[in-house]
Tab-separated table of C-alpha atoms in Angstrom:
chain	number	residue	atom	x	y	z
N	1	MET	CA	-26.886	-23.818	-36.979
N	2	THR	CA	-23.935	-21.941	-38.465
N	3	ASP	CA	-20.242	-22.676	-38.392
N	4	SER	CA	-19.251	-19.189	-37.238
N	5	SER	CA	-17.594	-17.396	-34.379
N	6	LEU	CA	-17.844	-13.855	-33.137
N	7	VAL	CA	-14.797	-12.424	-31.372
N	8	HIS	CA	-15.525	-9.385	-29.225
N	9	HIS	CA	-12.134	-8.044	-28.247
N	10	GLU	CA	-9.667	-5.234	-28.912
N	11	ASN	CA	-9.033	-5.908	-32.583
N	12	TRP	CA	-5.189	-5.937	-32.613
N	13	GLN	CA	-5.015	-8.430	-29.735
N	14	ALA	CA	-7.793	-10.582	-31.203
N	15	LEU	CA	-6.164	-10.738	-34.630
N	16	ASN	CA	-2.848	-11.781	-33.122
N	17	LEU	CA	-4.458	-14.481	-30.946
N	18	LEU	CA	-6.294	-15.957	-33.966
N	19	GLN	CA	-3.285	-16.124	-36.315
N	20	GLU	CA	-1.953	-19.587	-35.533
N	21	ARG	CA	-5.272	-21.471	-35.594
N	22	TYR	CA	-7.183	-19.574	-38.285
N	23	ARG	CA	-4.564	-18.436	-40.815
N	24	GLY	CA	-6.149	-18.555	-44.300
N	25	HIS	CA	-9.554	-19.784	-42.997
N	26	ILE	CA	-11.481	-16.611	-42.177
N	27	LYS	CA	-14.233	-15.476	-44.593
N	28	CYS	CA	-14.903	-12.019	-43.213
N	29	ILE	CA	-13.219	-9.625	-40.794
N	30	TYR	CA	-14.852	-6.356	-39.690
N	31	ILE	CA	-12.574	-3.964	-37.836
N	32	ASP	CA	-14.312	-1.117	-36.046
N	33	PRO	CA	-12.053	1.966	-36.067
N	34	PRO	CA	-12.142	4.590	-33.334
N	35	TYR	CA	-14.664	7.384	-33.852
N	36	ASN	CA	-12.917	10.145	-31.852
N	37	THR	CA	-16.041	11.172	-29.960
N	38	GLY	CA	-14.096	11.794	-26.768
N	39	ASN	CA	-17.007	11.062	-24.422
N	40	ASP	CA	-18.317	7.701	-25.494
N	41	GLY	CA	-17.297	5.436	-22.638
N	42	PHE	CA	-15.039	3.181	-24.718
N	43	ALA	CA	-12.212	1.518	-22.766
N	44	TYR	CA	-9.623	2.321	-25.442
N	45	LYS	CA	-7.991	5.493	-26.636
N	46	ASP	CA	-10.102	7.216	-29.285
N	47	ASN	CA	-8.482	10.623	-29.705
N	48	TYR	CA	-6.168	9.641	-32.568
N	49	LYS	CA	-4.838	12.162	-35.034
N	50	HIS	CA	-5.290	11.347	-38.742
N	51	SER	CA	-1.837	9.735	-39.119
N	52	GLY	CA	-2.391	7.708	-35.901
N	53	VAL	CA	-5.624	6.236	-37.231
N	54	LEU	CA	-3.900	5.290	-40.519
N	55	THR	CA	-1.040	3.565	-38.708
N	56	MET	CA	-3.402	1.776	-36.352
N	57	MET	CA	-5.525	0.467	-39.227
N	58	LYS	CA	-2.494	-0.465	-41.334
N	59	ASN	CA	-1.176	-2.698	-38.544
N	60	ARG	CA	-4.520	-4.468	-38.161
N	61	ILE	CA	-5.096	-4.908	-41.906
N	62	GLU	CA	-1.657	-6.499	-42.344
N	63	ILE	CA	-2.474	-9.090	-39.663
N	64	ALA	CA	-6.029	-9.618	-40.926
N	65	ASP	CA	-4.826	-10.191	-44.475
N	66	LYS	CA	-2.977	-13.337	-43.301
N	67	LEU	CA	-6.146	-14.719	-41.730
N	68	VAL	CA	-8.568	-14.189	-44.604
N	69	ASN	CA	-8.976	-16.968	-47.169
N	70	ALA	CA	-8.803	-16.427	-50.941
N	71	THR	CA	-12.466	-15.434	-51.169
N	72	GLY	CA	-12.531	-13.523	-47.868
N	73	GLU	CA	-13.325	-9.873	-47.227
N	74	LEU	CA	-11.923	-7.200	-44.901
N	75	HIS	CA	-14.373	-4.573	-43.673
């Protein structure tokens, strides 16, 4: 048995929901960026321009950084 959780959600919303309870306790966060395939069936927008992807990821990394503990990793 492991002491782990998997959160399958839109990453910005999930990170915000986890902040209060898990701040500084997370060991690893993997954020899946959009792939801009255009016809992949994803429920979220994936036709970002380069600057849009950078802004989107920056916002998520700033939130994730508060959740990860001292030995944690962001992927």
